[in-house]
mmCIF file of C-alpha atoms in Angstrom:
data_model
loop_
_atom_site.group_PDB
_atom_site.id
_atom_site.type_symbol
_atom_site.label_atom_id
_atom_site.label_comp_id
_atom_site.label_asym_id
_atom_site.label_seq_id
_atom_site.Cartn_x
_atom_site.Cartn_y
_atom_site.Cartn_z
ATOM 1 C CA UNK N 427 100.127 81.786 83.428
ATOM 2 C CA UNK N 428 97.825 83.949 81.314
ATOM 3 C CA UNK N 429 94.825 85.121 83.293
ATOM 4 C CA UNK N 430 91.356 85.784 81.970
ATOM 5 C CA UNK N 431 90.908 89.346 80.769
ATOM 6 C CA UNK N 432 89.190 91.543 83.369
ATOM 7 C CA UNK N 433 85.466 91.922 82.702
ATOM 8 C CA UNK N 434 83.663 95.168 83.495
ATOM 9 C CA UNK N 435 81.021 94.264 86.083
ATOM 10 C CA UNK N 436 79.558 97.691 86.748
ATOM 11 C CA UNK N 437 80.222 101.353 86.154
ATOM 12 C CA UNK N 438 78.836 104.036 88.438
ATOM 13 C CA UNK N 439 78.539 107.567 87.132
ATOM 14 C CA UNK N 440 77.906 110.796 89.064
ATOM 15 C CA UNK N 441 74.338 111.968 88.902
ATOM 16 C CA UNK N 442 75.234 115.640 88.776
ATOM 17 C CA UNK N 443 75.646 117.218 85.344
ATOM 18 C CA UNK N 444 79.191 118.284 84.539
ATOM 19 C CA UNK N 445 79.743 121.948 85.293
ATOM 20 C CA UNK N 446 82.064 123.026 82.521
ATOM 21 C CA UNK N 447 82.950 126.234 84.315
ATOM 22 C CA UNK N 448 84.509 124.082 87.088
ATOM 23 C CA UNK N 449 85.689 121.086 85.108
ATOM 24 C CA UNK N 450 88.720 120.277 87.237
ATOM 25 C CA UNK N 451 86.560 119.210 90.169
ATOM 26 C CA UNK N 452 84.898 116.161 88.647
ATOM 27 C CA UNK N 453 87.723 113.603 88.862
ATOM 28 C CA UNK N 454 87.590 110.426 90.917
ATOM 29 C CA UNK N 455 91.039 110.813 92.456
ATOM 30 C CA UNK N 456 90.431 108.151 95.060
ATOM 31 C CA UNK N 457 88.454 104.977 95.756
ATOM 32 C CA UNK N 458 88.615 102.781 98.855
ATOM 33 C CA UNK N 459 87.158 99.599 100.316
ATOM 34 C CA UNK N 460 86.763 99.226 104.068
ATOM 35 C CA UNK N 461 89.097 96.533 105.489
ATOM 36 C CA UNK N 462 86.185 94.144 106.103
ATOM 37 C CA UNK N 463 84.884 94.683 102.563
ATOM 38 C CA UNK N 464 81.475 95.940 103.761
ATOM 39 C CA UNK N 465 81.778 99.507 102.389
ATOM 40 C CA UNK N 466 83.059 101.216 99.276
ATOM 41 C CA UNK N 467 83.976 104.920 99.223
ATOM 42 C CA UNK N 468 83.933 106.800 95.929
ATOM 43 C CA UNK N 469 85.121 110.386 95.551
ATOM 44 C CA UNK N 470 82.842 111.091 92.608
ATOM 45 C CA UNK N 471 83.943 114.680 92.060
ATOM 46 C CA UNK N 472 82.149 117.954 92.776
ATOM 47 C CA UNK N 473 83.169 117.760 96.478
ATOM 48 C CA UNK N 474 81.016 114.657 97.041
ATOM 49 C CA UNK N 475 81.963 111.244 98.456
ATOM 50 C CA UNK N 476 79.526 108.344 98.190
ATOM 51 C CA UNK N 477 79.614 105.643 100.884
ATOM 52 C CA UNK N 478 78.158 102.540 99.262
ATOM 53 C CA UNK N 479 77.372 99.254 101.067
ATOM 54 C CA UNK N 480 79.111 96.292 99.441
ATOM 55 C CA UNK N 481 78.260 94.146 97.612
ATOM 56 C CA UNK N 482 76.455 96.281 95.090
ATOM 57 C CA UNK N 483 72.880 95.308 94.350
ATOM 58 C CA UNK N 484 72.213 92.580 91.815
ATOM 59 C CA UNK N 485 70.964 95.245 89.428
ATOM 60 C CA UNK N 486 74.382 96.899 89.375
ATOM 61 C CA UNK N 487 76.516 93.766 89.141
ATOM 62 C CA UNK N 488 74.228 92.004 86.703
ATOM 63 C CA UNK N 489 74.603 94.519 83.906
ATOM 64 C CA UNK N 490 77.593 95.665 81.955
ATOM 65 C CA UNK N 491 77.350 99.259 83.102
ATOM 66 C CA UNK N 492 74.836 101.055 85.220
ATOM 67 C CA UNK N 493 74.187 104.710 85.642
ATOM 68 C CA UNK N 494 72.924 105.217 89.158
ATOM 69 C CA UNK N 495 71.873 108.793 88.680
ATOM 70 C CA UNK N 496 70.596 110.961 91.459
ATOM 71 C CA UNK N 497 67.454 112.891 90.666
ATOM 72 C CA UNK N 498 67.997 116.623 90.843
ATOM 73 C CA UNK N 499 71.337 116.227 92.572
ATOM 74 C CA UNK N 500 69.869 114.421 95.602
ATOM 75 C CA UNK N 501 71.394 111.171 96.779
ATOM 76 C CA UNK N 502 69.565 107.964 96.066
ATOM 77 C CA UNK N 503 69.400 105.776 99.166
ATOM 78 C CA UNK N 504 68.554 102.116 99.333
ATOM 79 C CA UNK N 505 68.892 99.370 101.893
ATOM 80 C CA UNK N 506 71.406 96.552 101.939
ATOM 81 C CA UNK N 507 70.335 94.959 105.164
ATOM 82 C CA UNK N 508 70.591 97.835 107.611
ATOM 83 C CA UNK N 509 73.309 99.679 105.682
ATOM 84 C CA UNK N 510 72.264 102.545 103.451
ATOM 85 C CA UNK N 511 74.191 104.505 100.872
ATOM 86 C CA UNK N 512 75.335 107.864 102.240
ATOM 87 C CA UNK N 513 76.413 111.091 100.579
ATOM 88 C CA UNK N 514 79.187 113.056 102.271
ATOM 89 C CA UNK N 515 79.189 116.721 101.238
ATOM 90 C CA UNK N 516 82.832 117.648 101.836
ATOM 91 C CA UNK N 517 82.679 121.278 100.716
ATOM 92 C CA UNK N 518 86.017 120.980 98.898
ATOM 93 C CA UNK N 519 87.440 118.864 96.088
ATOM 94 C CA UNK N 520 88.294 115.443 97.564
ATOM 95 C CA UNK N 521 91.702 113.993 96.685
ATOM 96 C CA UNK N 522 92.425 111.261 99.238
ATOM 97 C CA UNK N 523 90.302 108.617 101.008
ATOM 98 C CA UNK N 524 91.128 106.061 103.700
ATOM 99 C CA UNK N 525 89.068 103.809 105.940
ATOM 100 C CA UNK N 526 90.346 103.100 109.423
ATOM 101 C CA UNK N 527 91.448 99.550 110.128
ATOM 102 C CA UNK N 528 89.627 99.465 113.461
ATOM 103 C CA UNK N 529 88.045 96.022 113.599
ATOM 104 C CA UNK N 530 84.586 95.282 114.884
ATOM 105 C CA UNK N 531 84.670 93.826 118.396
ATOM 106 C CA UNK N 532 84.503 90.022 118.503
ATOM 107 C CA UNK N 533 83.611 87.581 121.272
ATOM 108 C CA UNK N 534 82.714 90.399 123.609
ATOM 109 C CA UNK N 535 86.180 91.955 123.380
ATOM 110 C CA UNK N 536 86.159 95.696 123.597
ATOM 111 C CA UNK N 537 87.580 97.179 120.447
ATOM 112 C CA UNK N 538 90.410 99.585 121.360
ATOM 113 C CA UNK N 539 89.024 102.356 119.191
ATOM 114 C CA UNK N 540 85.485 101.966 120.524
ATOM 115 C CA UNK N 541 86.873 101.914 124.064
ATOM 116 C CA UNK N 542 88.373 105.342 123.393
ATOM 117 C CA UNK N 543 84.945 106.623 122.523
ATOM 118 C CA UNK N 544 85.623 106.518 118.776
ATOM 119 C CA UNK N 545 83.354 104.825 116.222
ATOM 120 C CA UNK N 546 84.489 101.401 115.073
ATOM 121 C CA UNK N 547 84.844 102.476 111.450
ATOM 122 C CA UNK N 548 85.684 105.941 110.163
ATOM 123 C CA UNK N 549 86.535 107.403 106.757
ATOM 124 C CA UNK N 550 89.138 110.142 106.393
ATOM 125 C CA UNK N 551 88.862 112.507 103.417
ATOM 126 C CA UNK N 552 91.760 114.673 102.228
ATOM 127 C CA UNK N 553 90.603 117.981 100.820
ATOM 128 C CA UNK N 554 91.718 120.711 98.448
ATOM 129 C CA UNK N 555 92.235 123.304 101.213
ATOM 130 C CA UNK N 556 94.534 121.127 103.360
ATOM 131 C CA UNK N 557 91.811 119.930 105.750
ATOM 132 C CA UNK N 558 91.227 116.290 106.608
ATOM 133 C CA UNK N 559 87.600 115.585 107.475
ATOM 134 C CA UNK N 560 86.908 112.404 109.443
ATOM 135 C CA UNK N 561 83.445 110.814 109.118
ATOM 136 C CA UNK N 562 81.624 108.077 111.008
ATOM 137 C CA UNK N 563 80.750 105.433 108.414
ATOM 138 C CA UNK N 564 77.635 103.959 110.077
ATOM 139 C CA UNK N 565 75.872 107.324 110.331
ATOM 140 C CA UNK N 566 77.634 109.473 107.733
ATOM 141 C CA UNK N 567 78.184 112.164 110.383
ATOM 142 C CA UNK N 568 81.239 114.419 110.365
ATOM 143 C CA UNK N 569 83.240 113.695 113.536
ATOM 144 C CA UNK N 570 86.019 116.295 113.326
ATOM 145 C CA UNK N 571 88.514 118.029 111.050
ATOM 146 C CA UNK N 572 92.305 117.801 111.221
ATOM 147 C CA UNK N 573 94.035 121.095 110.493
ATOM 148 C CA UNK N 574 97.716 121.617 109.745
ATOM 149 C CA UNK N 575 98.436 121.055 106.063
ATOM 150 C CA UNK N 576 98.914 124.194 103.974
ATOM 151 C CA UNK N 577 97.888 122.692 100.616
ATOM 152 C CA UNK N 578 95.948 119.825 99.004
ATOM 153 C CA UNK N 579 95.886 116.587 101.035
ATOM 154 C CA UNK N 580 96.637 114.183 98.213
ATOM 155 C CA UNK N 581 96.662 110.808 100.004
ATOM 156 C CA UNK N 582 95.844 109.173 103.347
ATOM 157 C CA UNK N 583 96.830 105.894 104.999
ATOM 158 C CA UNK N 584 95.657 104.391 108.298
ATOM 159 C CA UNK N 585 97.923 102.037 110.259
ATOM 160 C CA UNK N 586 96.686 98.548 109.307
ATOM 161 C CA UNK N 587 97.104 97.159 112.843
ATOM 162 C CA UNK N 588 93.961 98.778 114.212
ATOM 163 C CA UNK N 589 95.682 101.635 116.046
ATOM 164 C CA UNK N 590 94.095 105.036 115.344
ATOM 165 C CA UNK N 591 97.226 106.370 113.589
ATOM 166 C CA UNK N 592 96.649 108.221 110.311
ATOM 167 C CA UNK N 593 99.333 109.439 107.880
ATOM 168 C CA UNK N 594 98.560 112.201 105.380
ATOM 169 C CA UNK N 595 100.516 113.278 102.284
ATOM 170 C CA UNK N 596 100.183 116.800 100.940
ATOM 171 C CA UNK N 597 101.168 119.207 98.212
ATOM 172 C CA UNK N 598 102.771 121.267 100.991
ATOM 173 C CA UNK N 599 105.665 118.737 100.595
ATOM 174 C CA UNK N 600 105.156 117.194 104.044
ATOM 175 C CA UNK N 601 103.657 114.071 105.541
ATOM 176 C CA UNK N 602 101.853 114.353 108.850
ATOM 177 C CA UNK N 603 101.151 111.658 111.416
ATOM 178 C CA UNK N 604 97.964 111.983 113.474
ATOM 179 C CA UNK N 605 96.743 110.056 116.511
ATOM 180 C CA UNK N 606 92.954 110.190 116.365
ATOM 181 C CA UNK N 607 92.563 108.794 119.882
ATOM 182 C CA UNK N 608 94.068 111.818 121.597
ATOM 183 C CA UNK N 609 92.098 114.760 122.896
ATOM 184 C CA UNK N 610 92.319 117.536 120.383
ATOM 185 C CA UNK N 611 93.199 114.993 117.673
ATOM 186 C CA UNK N 612 96.883 115.557 118.077
ATOM 187 C CA UNK N 613 99.391 115.782 115.283
ATOM 188 C CA UNK N 614 102.170 113.411 116.306
ATOM 189 C CA UNK N 615 104.840 114.264 113.753
ATOM 190 C CA UNK N 616 105.596 116.257 110.619
ATOM 191 C CA UNK N 617 107.851 114.390 108.164
ATOM 192 C CA UNK N 618 109.896 116.704 105.949
ATOM 193 C CA UNK N 619 112.286 115.532 103.267
ATOM 194 C CA UNK N 620 110.464 115.879 99.968
ATOM 195 C CA UNK N 621 111.097 118.906 97.766
ATOM 196 C CA UNK N 622 108.025 118.356 95.553
ATOM 197 C CA UNK N 623 104.312 117.690 96.113
ATOM 198 C CA UNK N 624 103.750 114.405 97.958
ATOM 199 C CA UNK N 625 101.388 112.220 95.907
ATOM 200 C CA UNK N 626 101.142 108.978 97.813
ATOM 201 C CA UNK N 627 101.769 107.371 101.203
ATOM 202 C CA UNK N 628 101.553 103.713 102.166
ATOM 203 C CA UNK N 629 102.074 102.081 105.575
ATOM 204 C CA UNK N 630 103.439 98.522 105.539
ATOM 205 C CA UNK N 631 101.000 95.871 106.825
ATOM 206 C CA UNK N 632 103.345 95.124 109.757
ATOM 207 C CA UNK N 633 103.238 98.880 110.599
ATOM 208 C CA UNK N 634 107.038 99.156 110.720
ATOM 209 C CA UNK N 635 107.565 101.281 107.587
ATOM 210 C CA UNK N 636 106.016 104.114 105.616
ATOM 211 C CA UNK N 637 106.741 104.800 101.943
ATOM 212 C CA UNK N 638 106.039 108.173 100.357
ATOM 213 C CA UNK N 639 106.146 109.200 96.717
ATOM 214 C CA UNK N 640 106.414 112.799 95.525
ATOM 215 C CA UNK N 641 107.063 114.440 92.168
ATOM 216 C CA UNK N 642 110.680 113.227 92.450
ATOM 217 C CA UNK N 643 112.691 110.367 90.982
ATOM 218 C CA UNK N 644 113.188 108.765 94.394
ATOM 219 C CA UNK N 645 110.674 107.409 96.907
ATOM 220 C CA UNK N 646 111.332 107.822 100.626
ATOM 221 C CA UNK N 647 111.126 105.043 103.196
ATOM 222 C CA UNK N 648 110.437 106.052 106.809
ATOM 223 C CA UNK N 649 110.395 104.213 110.129
ATOM 224 C CA UNK N 650 106.927 104.123 111.692
ATOM 225 C CA UNK N 651 108.555 103.567 115.084
ATOM 226 C CA UNK N 652 110.920 106.553 115.192
ATOM 227 C CA UNK N 653 109.411 108.622 112.323
ATOM 228 C CA UNK N 654 112.887 109.042 110.813
ATOM 229 C CA UNK N 655 114.040 108.525 107.235
ATOM 230 C CA UNK N 656 115.407 105.017 106.637
ATOM 231 C CA UNK N 657 116.528 105.458 103.018
ATOM 232 C CA UNK N 658 115.879 106.964 99.623
ATOM 233 C CA UNK N 659 114.885 104.467 96.926
ATOM 234 C CA UNK N 660 116.577 105.672 93.750
ATOM 235 C CA UNK N 661 116.112 104.078 90.352
ATOM 236 C CA UNK N 662 113.249 105.778 88.523
ATOM 237 C CA UNK N 663 113.867 108.229 85.676
ATOM 238 C CA UNK N 664 110.854 110.447 86.378
ATOM 239 C CA UNK N 665 108.363 111.382 89.109
ATOM 240 C CA UNK N 666 107.252 108.547 91.391
ATOM 241 C CA UNK N 667 103.488 108.848 91.873
ATOM 242 C CA UNK N 668 102.225 105.669 93.560
ATOM 243 C CA UNK N 669 103.491 103.001 95.978
ATOM 244 C CA UNK N 670 102.201 99.914 97.785
ATOM 245 C CA UNK N 671 103.517 97.185 100.091
ATOM 246 C CA UNK N 672 102.871 93.484 99.634
ATOM 247 C CA UNK N 673 100.559 91.893 102.240
ATOM 248 C CA UNK N 674 103.547 90.363 104.089
ATOM 249 C CA UNK N 675 105.510 93.683 104.023
ATOM 250 C CA UNK N 676 108.417 91.925 102.260
ATOM 251 C CA UNK N 677 108.032 93.785 98.952
ATOM 252 C CA UNK N 678 107.405 97.382 97.959
ATOM 253 C CA UNK N 679 106.338 98.551 94.510
ATOM 254 C CA UNK N 680 106.677 102.102 93.169
ATOM 255 C CA UNK N 681 105.098 103.436 89.968
ATOM 256 C CA UNK N 682 106.431 106.373 88.009
ATOM 257 C CA UNK N 683 105.741 108.637 85.053
ATOM 258 C CA UNK N 684 108.752 106.871 83.467
ATOM 259 C CA UNK N 685 106.292 104.030 82.600
ATOM 260 C CA UNK N 686 107.996 101.588 84.978
ATOM 261 C CA UNK N 687 107.063 99.827 88.189
ATOM 262 C CA UNK N 688 110.051 98.909 90.337
ATOM 263 C CA UNK N 689 109.768 96.119 92.895
ATOM 264 C CA UNK N 690 112.025 96.650 95.920
ATOM 265 C CA UNK N 691 113.138 94.822 98.993
ATOM 266 C CA UNK N 692 112.309 97.580 101.511
ATOM 267 C CA UNK N 693 114.693 96.132 104.111
ATOM 268 C CA UNK N 694 117.807 96.233 101.897
ATOM 269 C CA UNK N 695 116.774 98.868 99.337
ATOM 270 C CA UNK N 696 117.589 96.380 96.563
ATOM 271 C CA UNK N 697 115.750 96.558 93.223
ATOM 272 C CA UNK N 698 114.324 93.085 92.582
ATOM 273 C CA UNK N 699 112.765 93.694 89.161
ATOM 274 C CA UNK N 700 111.359 96.329 86.836
ATOM 275 C CA UNK N 701 107.991 96.025 85.083
ATOM 276 C CA UNK N 702 107.988 98.106 81.898
ATOM 277 C CA UNK N 703 104.721 99.376 80.454
ATOM 278 C CA UNK N 704 105.290 98.954 76.731
ATOM 279 C CA UNK N 705 102.526 99.894 74.266
ATOM 280 C CA UNK N 706 100.106 97.038 73.638
ATOM 281 C CA UNK N 707 100.429 97.582 69.889
ATOM 282 C CA UNK N 708 104.143 97.622 69.097
ATOM 283 C CA UNK N 709 103.423 98.866 65.579
ATOM 284 C CA UNK N 710 102.818 102.348 66.991
ATOM 285 C CA UNK N 711 105.564 104.851 66.484
ATOM 286 C CA UNK N 712 107.519 104.660 69.727
ATOM 287 C CA UNK N 713 108.526 108.314 69.621
ATOM 288 C CA UNK N 714 104.879 109.395 69.867
ATOM 289 C CA UNK N 715 104.286 107.058 72.811
ATOM 290 C CA UNK N 716 106.687 108.823 75.133
ATOM 291 C CA UNK N 717 104.061 110.064 77.619
ATOM 292 C CA UNK N 718 101.093 107.775 77.005
ATOM 293 C CA UNK N 719 102.297 105.061 79.363
ATOM 294 C CA UNK N 720 102.747 107.387 82.330
ATOM 295 C CA UNK N 721 101.623 105.436 85.357
ATOM 296 C CA UNK N 722 98.945 106.677 87.738
ATOM 297 C CA UNK N 723 98.447 103.918 90.283
ATOM 298 C CA UNK N 724 99.761 100.528 91.429
ATOM 299 C CA UNK N 725 98.351 98.122 94.025
ATOM 300 C CA UNK N 726 98.950 94.590 95.306
ATOM 301 C CA UNK N 727 96.258 91.923 95.339
ATOM 302 C CA UNK N 728 95.225 90.735 98.839
ATOM 303 C CA UNK N 729 97.056 87.400 98.616
ATOM 304 C CA UNK N 730 100.178 89.070 97.233
ATOM 305 C CA UNK N 731 100.533 87.189 93.940
ATOM 306 C CA UNK N 732 99.287 89.881 91.533
ATOM 307 C CA UNK N 733 99.676 93.611 90.888
ATOM 308 C CA UNK N 734 97.281 95.976 89.140
ATOM 309 C CA UNK N 735 98.431 99.143 87.358
ATOM 310 C CA UNK N 736 96.580 102.012 85.698
ATOM 311 C CA UNK N 737 98.419 104.039 83.044
ATOM 312 C CA UNK N 738 97.659 106.868 80.648
ATOM 313 C CA UNK N 739 97.719 104.487 77.662
ATOM 314 C CA UNK N 740 94.095 103.601 78.455
ATOM 315 C CA UNK N 741 94.842 100.190 79.927
ATOM 316 C CA UNK N 742 94.346 98.451 83.241
ATOM 317 C CA UNK N 743 97.062 95.800 83.498
ATOM 318 C CA UNK N 744 97.251 92.769 85.761
ATOM 319 C CA UNK N 745 100.744 91.406 86.509
ATOM 320 C CA UNK N 746 101.694 88.093 88.084
ATOM 321 C CA UNK N 747 104.410 88.464 90.689
ATOM 322 C CA UNK N 748 106.891 86.110 89.020
ATOM 323 C CA UNK N 749 106.481 87.376 85.438
ATOM 324 C CA UNK N 750 107.836 90.525 83.804
ATOM 325 C CA UNK N 751 104.940 90.907 81.343
ATOM 326 C CA UNK N 752 101.270 91.541 82.120
ATOM 327 C CA UNK N 753 99.011 88.475 82.243
ATOM 328 C CA UNK N 754 95.832 90.420 81.411
ATOM 329 C CA UNK N 755 94.653 93.782 80.056
ATOM 330 C CA UNK N 756 91.415 95.751 80.098
ATOM 331 C CA UNK N 757 90.657 98.928 78.154
ATOM 332 C CA UNK N 758 89.885 101.887 80.400
ATOM 333 C CA UNK N 759 89.987 105.545 79.489
ATOM 334 C CA UNK N 760 91.318 108.299 81.735
ATOM 335 C CA UNK N 761 92.123 106.003 84.670
ATOM 336 C CA UNK N 762 93.474 107.688 87.812
ATOM 337 C CA UNK N 763 93.443 105.103 90.622
ATOM 338 C CA UNK N 764 92.937 101.418 91.305
ATOM 339 C CA UNK N 765 92.279 99.312 94.395
ATOM 340 C CA UNK N 766 91.695 95.615 95.036
ATOM 341 C CA UNK N 767 88.710 94.375 97.010
ATOM 342 C CA UNK N 768 90.129 93.140 100.378
ATOM 343 C CA UNK N 769 88.940 89.565 99.788
ATOM 344 C CA UNK N 770 90.085 89.447 96.146
ATOM 345 C CA UNK N 771 88.199 88.887 92.908
ATOM 346 C CA UNK N 772 87.467 92.551 92.082
ATOM 347 C CA UNK N 773 89.363 95.726 91.232
ATOM 348 C CA UNK N 774 87.837 99.201 91.482
ATOM 349 C CA UNK N 775 89.188 101.972 89.242
ATOM 350 C CA UNK N 776 88.435 105.684 89.272
ATOM 351 C CA UNK N 777 88.484 107.888 86.182
ATOM 352 C CA UNK N 778 89.029 111.507 85.244
ATOM 353 C CA UNK N 779 85.330 112.012 84.500
ATOM 354 C CA UNK N 780 84.176 110.978 87.965
ATOM 355 C CA UNK N 781 83.204 107.408 87.124
ATOM 356 C CA UNK N 782 84.128 104.289 89.071
ATOM 357 C CA UNK N 783 84.411 100.895 87.387
ATOM 358 C CA UNK N 784 84.445 97.422 88.939
ATOM 359 C CA UNK N 785 86.426 94.718 87.146
ATOM 360 C CA UNK N 786 86.827 91.009 87.693
ATOM 361 C CA UNK N 787 90.343 90.100 88.836
ATOM 362 C CA UNK N 788 92.083 86.723 88.613
ATOM 363 C CA UNK N 789 91.132 84.521 91.543
ATOM 364 C CA UNK N 790 94.073 82.454 92.658
ATOM 365 C CA UNK N 791 94.550 79.656 95.133
ATOM 366 C CA UNK N 792 97.879 80.400 96.779
ATOM 367 C CA UNK N 793 100.353 77.530 96.720
ATOM 368 C CA UNK N 794 101.444 76.059 100.036
ATOM 369 C CA UNK N 795 104.941 77.404 99.246
ATOM 370 C CA UNK N 796 103.638 80.956 98.889
ATOM 371 C CA UNK N 797 101.478 80.679 102.017
ATOM 372 C CA UNK N 798 104.521 79.512 104.005
ATOM 373 C CA UNK N 799 106.637 82.357 102.611
ATOM 374 C CA UNK N 800 103.938 84.896 103.405
ATOM 375 C CA UNK N 801 103.502 83.555 106.947
ATOM 376 C CA UNK N 802 107.251 83.690 107.620
ATOM 377 C CA UNK N 803 107.803 87.088 106.001
ATOM 378 C CA UNK N 804 104.988 88.629 108.032
ATOM 379 C CA UNK N 805 107.302 88.576 111.060
ATOM 380 C CA UNK N 806 110.847 88.062 109.664
ATOM 381 C CA UNK N 807 112.885 90.784 107.970
ATOM 382 C CA UNK N 808 115.119 90.013 104.990
ATOM 383 C CA UNK N 809 118.159 90.095 107.260
ATOM 384 C CA UNK N 810 116.567 87.623 109.672
ATOM 385 C CA UNK N 811 115.777 85.248 106.790
ATOM 386 C CA UNK N 812 119.358 85.474 105.489
ATOM 387 C CA UNK N 813 120.633 84.562 108.973
ATOM 388 C CA UNK N 814 118.594 81.337 109.113
ATOM 389 C CA UNK N 815 120.562 78.029 108.863
ATOM 390 C CA UNK N 816 118.720 76.921 105.718
ATOM 391 C CA UNK N 817 119.788 76.220 102.097
ATOM 392 C CA UNK N 818 120.584 79.190 99.871
ATOM 393 C CA UNK N 819 117.777 78.339 97.402
ATOM 394 C CA UNK N 820 115.264 78.485 100.217
ATOM 395 C CA UNK N 821 116.609 81.850 101.348
ATOM 396 C CA UNK N 822 116.268 83.140 97.783
ATOM 397 C CA UNK N 823 112.658 81.966 97.648
ATOM 398 C CA UNK N 824 111.787 83.473 101.015
ATOM 399 C CA UNK N 825 113.320 86.830 100.022
ATOM 400 C CA UNK N 826 111.556 86.869 96.618
ATOM 401 C CA UNK N 827 114.874 86.529 94.754
ATOM 402 C CA UNK N 828 113.700 83.528 92.703
ATOM 403 C CA UNK N 829 111.081 83.806 89.999
#
C-alpha cells in the first residue's frame, strides 16, 4: 500500500526581511483552510496573517517553489474571480487560526449565522497577549475581539456543525468556550483541568466531544454538551502536543514529544494502536536521536484513511490507517504544523521560518466497506455498535479493531 512520495507544489515565503532582533516572531505556528476550500489562512510571522483565495494561481502551483514577496512590506493583491488576497495586521504574534464552519446559504435558505447578523465566514486568530481577534473573510475587516485569556492563545477550534461556537486553548492552562452569536460575544464556559500550557484543541465532527492536549502526558476528553471532563487519555511518555478526530468521530489521534502517535477509541478510552516515529536511516546512533523525532502536529485526511504527521526529524510522514509504518515521506525542515485540504489531494505545512509549503497527498477512492463504516459511525457510538445483533467480525470492523 505504498503511496507516491509527496511532491512540493509550492512554497510561499514572507516578503518582510527577518528582523533578527525579534527572531521569535517569524514562525508559521498555524495554517488553515476554510471548510469549503475557497480560502487559505497563513500566519506568516511578524504579526501578519495572509488570507489567500484557493486555488493558488497557476504561477504558484506550476513551479517547484515560489517566493511571493511583497514590495517594501506592502501586501500584493491579485484577483481570483472576485476574491482578493488580504493581509490581516494582528498587532501581536499569531499562534492559532480557525475558520468558522458557517456554510453559505443554499436554495434560498437563510444561513443561521447570517440570520444572526454575522458574516457567513469568519477567521479567528489567537494572539500572544491572550486576545482572540475575529475577522470577516470576504472584506478582511476586524469584527470584534474576545477578551478573557491571560496568556498566549495557542489554538482555536470552531464547532464543525455550523453553530457559532468557538473553543480556545491557552497557555493560561484553560480552555474557553465562546458563543459568537450572543450580544457581547459571551464566554460560555471556562474548562479547567490542565496543569500545563494547553497546546491544542479539537472538536469532534459530530460536535459531541472536545479533546485538549497540554504539556502533559495525558490528553483530556470533554463533553461538548455538558462541558464536563469525560476522561483522561493516559499512555504517552511525554508531553502531548497535537490531537485530531477522524471525520466520523470514531477515532482520535494524539501526538507527543515521545515520538509516538496513539490512536484511541474516544468512546471507550481504549488504545487501538501506536505509530512510532523511528529514524528514517536506522544506521544513525539511536542515542543521539532521542529528541529529533519529537512530534509537532498530526491530522486526519478528509476521507479518514490517512494521517499526516510533522516531526522534528525533518520529515513529513503520511500513514495509512491500517498500517503501522508510514507509506510515504517528504523532507521538510523546521516543520511546525500540517493540515489537509478539505477535499483531499493536498497538505499544507508551516515552518519555523515563516514559510508555508503545499504538498501532494495520496488520493484514494474509499472502498464501499469504509464508506459504510464511516456512514454508520457518524451517528453510532462504539457502545451502540457493540449492541447491534451482527457478527463479531463486523463489529470489530465497524469499531476499527481490525486492520
